[in-house]
Amino acid sequence: MFQLYLHQEQVIGELRQGLMDGHKRQVLALATGGGKTVVAAHLSRSAVEKGKRVLFIVDRIELVGQAVATFHALGLQVGVLQGDNTNYSREDDIIVASIQTIRSRAAPDWVHVVIIDECHILHQAHIKLMETWNALPFVGLSATPLRKGLGKYFTNLVRGPSVRWLTDHGFLVPCRGFAPAADAVAEALKGVKKGTTTNGYDYLEADLAAAVNSKELVGDIVTTWQERGENRPTLCFAVNIAHSKAIRDDFEAVGVTVGHIDAYTEAPERKRLIQGFRDGDIRILTSVNVLGIGFDVPDAACLILARPTLSEALHMQQMGRGIRTAEGKRDCLVLDHSGNTLKHGLPVHFEVPDLDDGEKGKAEKRKKKDQEEFILCSHCGAVMERTEMTCQECGLDRPDRRPKVSYRDGDLVEFGAADEDIATGDDARMLFYRRCLGVLVAQGKKPGAAYFLTREKFKGFEPPKHWRGLLPDNPTPEVARWIKSRNIRWAKGQGKAK
């Protein structure tokens, strides 16, 4: 039996209090890593101990098996209502059902509690069930309860701990995000049509697919991963099948083993690819709409965002695939070729809003929130909040003004990478110089290279001669990565010159 954490006990208590207050339709907002299924299992066990039966509804077929395994681990007798796998009886404590099967068949009417997993994906079959069983308590589970009008069907929202809290307390790993220039992304997306999609109001796929094939927007995904991806197990989110396969082919052309998965991938092949990814035989999985909800491989430590989206929920679902903890995993690296992190931020920036009741004023207010809340570090290209004065990635102070945007040959770029004057204190430059010394000494290389590296990093700045007497500072992974990336670019330049 699973042991509940304190934050899980607290949300269970709040749900019970909500029921006592008369709320028969409640949403539990619990982030990835917060233990939604574990909480649901304990709620179910508590109901069973009182002689009640539970119906647990999932949105996708692949989630059925995961839920069944969790409930079995709690010692519950579990039935299944899912297509040809249907097998349940009145003796079962809980029935795990897919909403697709409920849509085509009648749900068992002897249950007393209904739990809807991923309730932000609310089907008409859900709504019909809630209207028919209006006396039963319903609990919706979601990490991103952002759906427009969700508040018309649920009257109470219970918020679990935030992603930031879960990260700070070790339940999730932190993210390090690098993104292309915001102005370049906005320019490339200007002609892309928007409208109602399966993700809500978003870019229309046909137009979007054409736009992301622009090297100026997405950059050289393969080269960027080679330079910054650290050979990590990686998930890539693409726009459509052709886009995903093109990314796969480009990677395989340079010897990286990649698997492509889409909605038409047969179950045995999908299982083989995912197992290959788990085993390390496949380094990258690229997909279209199938590696979001329900994909649970915590070893994934790098994400490639190649699908621009206006949907904060979709963005957070994708980001959630990389922030689960795993042995030896210190963080998740996000290579953003879509501009999504500049629109929506990193996982720690997400906060659960009140449930949307469908009123236009509230929806418009959220839609019009400041799109420049997130910016890029002018030195390392990391995503940071506009209010931050120091980059958490490289430790350098941000400029007093927003520099001009520069981008070259589709690379992921840095603000302030052109020949403009960078307003940065000498202390930051000196620290970078000393950290370069630390890396060079550790690698057994000549310390004089620190002069040229610092001059290259800070355009127009000449390290003073007396710095030659400075002692090395502890080498940091960030500075080491920058030097490695710079060396790769230099080597490639030499190869082209030949």
XYZ file of C-alpha atoms in Angstrom:
498
model
C 0.000 0.000 0.000
C 1.259 3.475 -0.887
C 2.159 5.859 1.920
C 0.582 9.270 1.448
C 2.711 12.393 1.613
C 1.497 15.296 3.715
C 0.426 17.350 0.687
C -1.640 14.406 -0.555
C -3.348 14.024 2.818
C -4.125 17.742 2.764
C -5.863 17.716 -0.625
C -7.870 14.630 0.355
C -8.993 16.510 3.457
C -9.983 19.533 1.365
C -11.996 17.361 -1.022
C -13.849 15.808 1.899
C -14.537 19.250 3.333
C -15.801 20.393 -0.051
C -18.236 17.483 -0.138
C -19.430 18.357 3.370
C -19.975 21.924 2.154
C -22.304 20.630 -0.544
C -19.977 20.491 -3.560
C -20.780 17.348 -5.535
C -18.662 18.440 -8.499
C -15.041 19.125 -7.520
C -11.750 19.457 -9.388
C -8.439 18.449 -7.848
C -5.616 20.356 -9.540
C -2.446 18.409 -8.861
C 0.697 18.853 -10.916
C 2.731 16.126 -12.570
C 4.590 14.332 -9.793
C 2.008 15.307 -7.193
C 0.445 11.833 -7.236
C -3.013 12.276 -8.800
C -3.576 8.564 -9.294
C -2.337 7.739 -5.793
C -4.751 10.304 -4.321
C -7.557 8.875 -6.452
C -6.679 5.373 -5.270
C -6.863 6.382 -1.609
C -10.142 8.218 -2.183
C -11.459 5.045 -3.798
C -10.201 2.815 -1.003
C -11.854 5.070 1.565
C -15.144 4.856 -0.341
C -14.871 1.062 -0.629
C -14.308 0.752 3.118
C -17.679 2.483 3.536
C -19.341 -0.071 1.264
C -19.369 2.151 -1.839
C -18.316 1.383 -5.421
C -16.221 3.692 -7.598
C -16.124 4.400 -11.328
C -12.758 5.748 -12.527
C -12.915 7.201 -16.058
C -9.822 7.778 -18.187
C -9.518 9.623 -21.480
C -7.093 7.314 -23.282
C -6.921 3.563 -23.644
C -3.258 3.425 -22.624
C -4.177 4.935 -19.244
C -6.445 2.017 -18.351
C -3.579 -0.362 -17.582
C -1.713 2.221 -15.494
C -4.783 2.905 -13.357
C -5.574 -0.792 -12.923
C -2.012 -1.466 -11.708
C -2.201 1.371 -9.165
C -5.537 0.216 -7.760
C -4.384 -3.409 -7.615
C -1.353 -2.298 -5.591
C -3.762 -0.917 -2.983
C -5.446 -4.290 -2.699
C -8.634 -3.244 -4.488
C -10.637 -5.595 -6.676
C -10.652 -3.916 -10.091
C -12.963 -4.341 -13.070
C -12.394 -2.985 -16.564
C -14.812 -1.317 -18.976
C -12.803 -0.828 -22.147
C -13.678 -2.253 -25.547
C -12.854 -5.922 -25.981
C -11.056 -5.936 -22.614
C -14.295 -5.316 -20.698
C -14.552 -7.511 -17.620
C -16.326 -6.275 -14.495
C -19.015 -7.249 -11.990
C -20.902 -5.925 -8.974
C -18.260 -7.533 -6.782
C -15.559 -5.130 -7.983
C -14.505 -2.313 -5.676
C -13.652 -0.029 -8.573
C -14.230 -0.106 -12.319
C -11.691 1.540 -14.599
C -13.412 2.689 -17.783
C -12.464 4.545 -20.947
C -14.788 7.392 -21.861
C -14.870 6.076 -25.433
C -16.442 2.812 -24.238
C -18.881 4.630 -21.954
C -19.951 6.676 -24.972
C -20.952 3.517 -26.836
C -22.179 1.428 -23.898
C -24.111 2.109 -20.730
C -21.989 2.681 -17.630
C -22.742 0.486 -14.575
C -25.438 2.245 -12.561
C -24.590 0.740 -9.172
C -21.571 2.970 -8.487
C -21.596 5.641 -5.782
C -18.583 7.837 -6.645
C -17.197 8.898 -10.041
C -13.624 10.085 -10.618
C -12.752 11.643 -13.991
C -9.066 11.564 -14.887
C -7.744 14.455 -17.040
C -11.036 16.285 -16.575
C -9.854 19.260 -18.625
C -10.571 17.015 -21.632
C -14.300 17.034 -20.969
C -16.319 14.972 -23.456
C -20.044 15.237 -24.032
C -20.252 11.716 -22.598
C -18.830 13.066 -19.319
C -21.356 15.893 -19.252
C -24.243 13.550 -20.026
C -23.162 11.236 -17.205
C -22.970 14.148 -14.762
C -26.456 15.273 -15.760
C -27.897 11.747 -15.485
C -26.247 10.971 -12.138
C -26.791 14.398 -10.627
C -26.968 13.024 -7.078
C -23.548 11.323 -7.182
C -20.304 13.061 -6.227
C -17.858 13.589 -9.122
C -14.170 14.416 -8.671
C -12.183 15.634 -11.665
C -8.402 15.255 -11.738
C -6.127 17.501 -13.781
C -2.701 19.113 -13.733
C -4.005 21.835 -16.059
C -7.706 22.604 -15.445
C -7.695 25.478 -17.943
C -10.561 24.424 -20.225
C -12.957 27.215 -21.070
C -16.279 26.680 -19.321
C -15.008 23.991 -16.937
C -16.471 25.999 -14.058
C -19.967 25.492 -15.460
C -19.740 21.801 -14.583
C -17.592 21.860 -11.424
C -18.280 24.132 -8.457
C -15.168 23.706 -6.315
C -11.446 23.742 -7.069
C -8.917 22.150 -4.718
C -5.364 23.204 -5.508
C -2.473 20.922 -4.674
C 1.088 22.203 -4.254
C 2.563 24.115 -7.183
C 5.210 22.801 -9.559
C 7.676 25.163 -7.909
C 6.932 23.683 -4.463
C 7.160 20.108 -5.772
C 10.478 20.974 -7.429
C 11.891 22.665 -4.341
C 10.946 19.624 -2.232
C 12.438 17.025 -4.568
C 9.270 15.580 -6.112
C 10.227 16.988 -9.528
C 13.481 17.999 -11.194
C 14.084 21.606 -12.281
C 14.012 22.686 -15.930
C 16.662 24.602 -17.843
C 15.141 26.188 -20.919
C 16.774 27.670 -24.014
C 14.645 29.335 -26.674
C 14.974 31.040 -30.055
C 14.634 34.803 -30.361
C 11.093 35.917 -29.572
C 10.940 38.443 -32.397
C 11.978 35.836 -34.974
C 9.285 33.439 -33.757
C 6.602 36.124 -33.810
C 7.594 37.180 -37.324
C 7.455 33.631 -38.700
C 4.065 32.956 -37.093
C 2.414 36.151 -38.339
C 0.758 34.464 -41.296
C -0.289 31.318 -39.450
C -4.060 31.091 -39.115
C -5.679 30.415 -35.747
C -8.978 28.846 -34.868
C -10.790 26.165 -32.901
C -8.793 22.940 -32.677
C -8.741 19.846 -30.482
C -6.473 21.891 -28.192
C -8.939 24.768 -28.010
C -8.029 28.050 -29.689
C -4.687 27.371 -31.341
C -2.704 27.560 -34.559
C -4.286 25.644 -37.438
C -2.140 22.633 -38.240
C -1.781 23.064 -42.007
C -0.468 26.618 -41.735
C 1.639 25.793 -38.708
C 3.305 22.835 -40.402
C 4.454 25.083 -43.242
C 5.778 27.715 -40.845
C 7.863 25.387 -38.679
C 9.744 24.078 -41.682
C 11.419 27.483 -41.797
C 15.011 27.180 -40.616
C 14.866 30.769 -39.410
C 12.217 29.727 -36.888
C 13.026 26.243 -35.704
C 16.782 26.373 -36.212
C 18.840 23.352 -36.906
C 17.238 20.984 -34.411
C 19.836 18.294 -34.933
C 22.827 20.612 -34.540
C 21.332 22.252 -31.465
C 20.760 18.878 -29.815
C 24.298 17.780 -30.659
C 25.690 20.961 -29.120
C 23.415 21.283 -26.098
C 21.478 18.055 -25.671
C 24.316 16.265 -23.838
C 23.193 12.992 -25.466
C 20.300 12.840 -23.020
C 17.230 10.627 -23.527
C 15.015 13.060 -25.421
C 11.371 13.546 -26.347
C 10.507 15.714 -29.342
C 7.057 17.217 -29.953
C 6.297 17.897 -33.628
C 3.399 19.501 -35.518
C 2.324 16.667 -37.794
C 3.470 13.279 -39.045
C 5.531 14.654 -41.916
C 7.293 17.081 -39.582
C 8.004 14.375 -37.009
C 9.387 11.981 -39.614
C 11.544 14.725 -41.131
C 13.084 15.366 -37.711
C 13.647 11.630 -37.268
C 15.323 11.327 -40.664
C 17.625 14.301 -40.014
C 18.781 12.787 -36.730
C 19.329 9.336 -38.183
C 21.383 10.880 -40.991
C 23.996 11.822 -38.369
C 23.856 8.477 -36.565
C 21.355 9.196 -33.773
C 18.770 6.443 -33.258
C 15.274 7.925 -33.258
C 11.786 6.471 -33.014
C 8.678 8.127 -34.469
C 5.243 7.565 -32.902
C 1.872 8.899 -34.022
C -1.775 7.978 -33.549
C -1.536 5.390 -36.345
C 1.446 3.531 -34.896
C 0.308 -0.022 -34.129
C 0.315 -1.004 -30.452
C 3.113 -3.632 -30.751
C 5.356 -1.182 -32.615
C 4.606 1.582 -30.114
C 5.456 -0.762 -27.256
C 8.714 -1.740 -28.972
C 9.757 1.878 -29.523
C 8.963 2.952 -25.968
C 10.805 -0.053 -24.526
C 13.771 0.747 -26.763
C 13.734 4.270 -25.389
C 13.623 2.960 -21.815
C 16.541 0.621 -22.529
C 18.607 3.366 -24.144
C 18.691 1.740 -27.583
C 16.606 4.630 -28.934
C 17.943 8.037 -27.922
C 15.098 10.234 -29.111
C 11.361 9.691 -29.487
C 9.625 12.168 -31.775
C 5.861 12.227 -31.888
C 2.607 13.927 -32.741
C 0.107 14.207 -29.872
C 0.879 10.844 -28.253
C 3.719 11.512 -25.796
C 1.773 13.967 -23.658
C -0.891 12.599 -21.350
C -0.221 9.110 -20.026
C 3.352 8.718 -21.243
C 5.351 7.820 -18.170
C 9.086 7.356 -18.785
C 10.834 9.425 -16.078
C 14.269 8.869 -17.655
C 13.478 11.455 -20.354
C 15.813 14.327 -19.450
C 15.624 16.534 -22.545
C 12.662 17.962 -24.441
C 12.649 19.403 -27.948
C 9.660 21.713 -28.393
C 9.131 21.957 -32.149
C 5.388 22.612 -32.127
C 4.337 26.228 -31.424
C 1.084 26.402 -29.472
C -1.192 28.994 -27.925
C -2.478 26.360 -25.498
C -0.910 26.682 -22.072
C -2.440 23.340 -21.124
C -0.810 21.535 -24.072
C 2.507 23.226 -23.317
C 2.404 22.164 -19.673
C 1.364 18.607 -20.551
C 4.397 18.327 -22.826
C 6.741 19.877 -20.269
C 5.434 17.475 -17.657
C 6.965 14.554 -19.571
C 10.457 15.721 -18.656
C 10.270 16.795 -15.023
C 9.626 13.501 -13.243
C 12.459 12.293 -11.056
C 14.668 9.326 -11.946
C 17.883 7.868 -10.582
C 20.824 10.071 -11.551
C 18.602 12.691 -13.182
C 19.466 16.184 -11.946
C 17.316 18.334 -14.246
C 15.453 18.518 -17.541
C 16.907 20.382 -20.498
C 14.374 22.143 -22.752
C 15.431 23.064 -26.293
C 12.629 25.315 -27.462
C 12.335 25.661 -31.244
C 8.772 26.942 -30.967
C 8.830 29.973 -28.691
C 6.415 28.243 -26.305
C 8.509 28.877 -23.200
C 8.475 32.598 -23.962
C 4.673 32.519 -24.193
C 3.972 30.195 -21.291
C 7.194 29.892 -19.291
C 8.782 26.865 -17.664
C 6.853 24.477 -15.389
C 7.772 26.392 -12.215
C 6.047 29.470 -13.636
C 2.663 27.769 -13.982
C -0.058 28.662 -11.498
C -3.531 27.142 -11.473
C -6.156 29.853 -12.090
C -9.767 29.781 -10.936
C -12.048 27.544 -12.962
C -13.278 29.315 -16.082
C -17.065 29.665 -16.040
C -17.330 30.494 -19.725
C -17.908 34.215 -19.259
C -16.118 36.099 -22.032
C -14.639 38.773 -19.789
C -12.677 36.331 -17.629
C -11.480 34.269 -20.582
C -10.306 37.350 -22.462
C -8.483 38.655 -19.409
C -6.420 35.470 -19.178
C -5.822 35.370 -22.938
C -4.470 38.933 -22.910
C -1.950 38.383 -20.140
C 1.447 39.886 -20.799
C 3.147 37.797 -23.489
C 6.535 39.320 -22.635
C 6.556 37.971 -19.104
C 9.489 35.754 -20.128
C 12.675 36.797 -21.902
C 16.024 35.312 -22.867
C 19.280 35.820 -21.035
C 21.434 38.035 -23.224
C 24.457 35.787 -22.651
C 23.458 32.120 -22.594
C 19.985 32.212 -24.190
C 18.255 30.749 -21.119
C 14.585 31.486 -20.475
C 14.099 33.783 -17.496
C 11.362 35.884 -15.953
C 11.384 39.541 -16.949
C 11.628 40.526 -13.278
C 14.805 38.481 -12.703
C 17.986 40.553 -12.650
C 20.405 37.612 -12.654
C 20.280 34.576 -14.929
C 19.914 31.360 -12.927
C 21.695 29.438 -15.700
C 24.955 31.357 -16.174
C 24.843 33.659 -13.138
C 25.384 36.831 -15.147
C 23.456 40.039 -14.641
C 20.943 40.956 -17.329
C 21.321 44.158 -19.351
C 19.557 47.300 -18.177
C 17.794 47.544 -21.529
C 16.444 44.943 -23.914
C 19.085 44.402 -26.605
C 18.285 43.950 -30.251
C 17.542 40.456 -31.499
C 20.152 38.608 -33.499
C 19.829 35.260 -35.207
C 22.074 33.456 -37.608
C 21.455 30.448 -39.854
C 18.571 29.184 -37.764
C 20.656 28.627 -34.627
C 19.135 28.988 -31.203
C 20.449 32.440 -30.443
C 21.203 34.820 -27.650
C 19.838 38.294 -27.150
C 22.702 40.748 -27.352
C 24.802 38.402 -29.462
C 25.524 41.128 -32.027
C 28.107 43.891 -31.732
C 26.079 46.034 -29.360
C 27.441 47.178 -26.039
C 26.349 44.877 -23.225
C 25.638 46.589 -19.931
C 27.146 44.067 -17.529
C 29.223 44.632 -14.417
C 32.936 43.867 -14.305
C 32.292 41.400 -11.495
C 30.220 39.186 -13.809
C 32.872 39.341 -16.541
C 35.629 38.560 -14.077
C 33.642 35.640 -12.658
C 33.157 34.251 -16.155
C 36.908 34.674 -16.846
C 37.835 32.833 -13.634
C 35.357 30.030 -14.375
C 36.879 29.677 -17.839
C 40.241 29.343 -16.099
C 38.729 26.621 -13.924
C 37.495 24.672 -16.952
C 40.778 25.084 -18.835
C 42.922 24.028 -15.873
C 40.693 20.996 -15.262
C 41.114 20.012 -18.924
C 44.875 20.556 -18.854
C 44.720 23.378 -21.396
C 46.579 26.683 -21.515
C 44.977 29.311 -19.238
C 45.638 32.059 -21.781
C 42.579 30.886 -23.720
C 40.385 32.413 -20.990
C 41.251 35.850 -22.401
C 39.922 34.988 -25.863
C 36.868 33.140 -24.528
C 35.856 36.114 -22.372
C 36.428 38.535 -25.225
C 34.221 36.379 -27.448
C 31.510 36.057 -24.813
C 31.330 39.786 -24.112
C 31.495 41.515 -27.469
C 33.698 44.609 -27.422
C 35.193 43.857 -24.000
C 38.953 43.414 -23.536
C 39.918 41.582 -20.324
C 42.567 43.728 -18.557
C 46.127 42.412 -18.345
C 46.131 42.226 -14.555
C 43.472 39.482 -14.751
C 46.241 37.099 -15.803
C 47.118 36.835 -12.125
C 43.608 35.777 -11.067
C 43.046 32.357 -9.547
C 40.653 29.908 -11.243
C 37.123 29.625 -9.878
C 35.344 26.293 -9.546
C 34.356 25.201 -13.067
C 30.581 25.192 -13.532
C 28.582 22.956 -15.907
C 27.113 26.065 -17.542
C 30.469 27.599 -18.477
C 31.821 24.197 -19.536
C 28.809 23.718 -21.827
C 29.303 27.171 -23.346
C 32.960 26.442 -24.088
C 32.073 23.039 -25.547
C 29.369 24.565 -27.741
C 31.769 27.271 -28.910
C 34.416 24.664 -29.767
C 31.902 22.623 -31.764
C 30.864 25.693 -33.754
C 34.516 26.562 -34.386
C 35.336 23.026 -35.537
C 32.375 22.987 -37.905
C 33.454 26.342 -39.287
C 36.917 24.965 -39.950
C 35.406 21.967 -41.728
C 33.318 24.177 -44.013
C 36.363 26.327 -44.780
C 38.109 23.254 -46.151
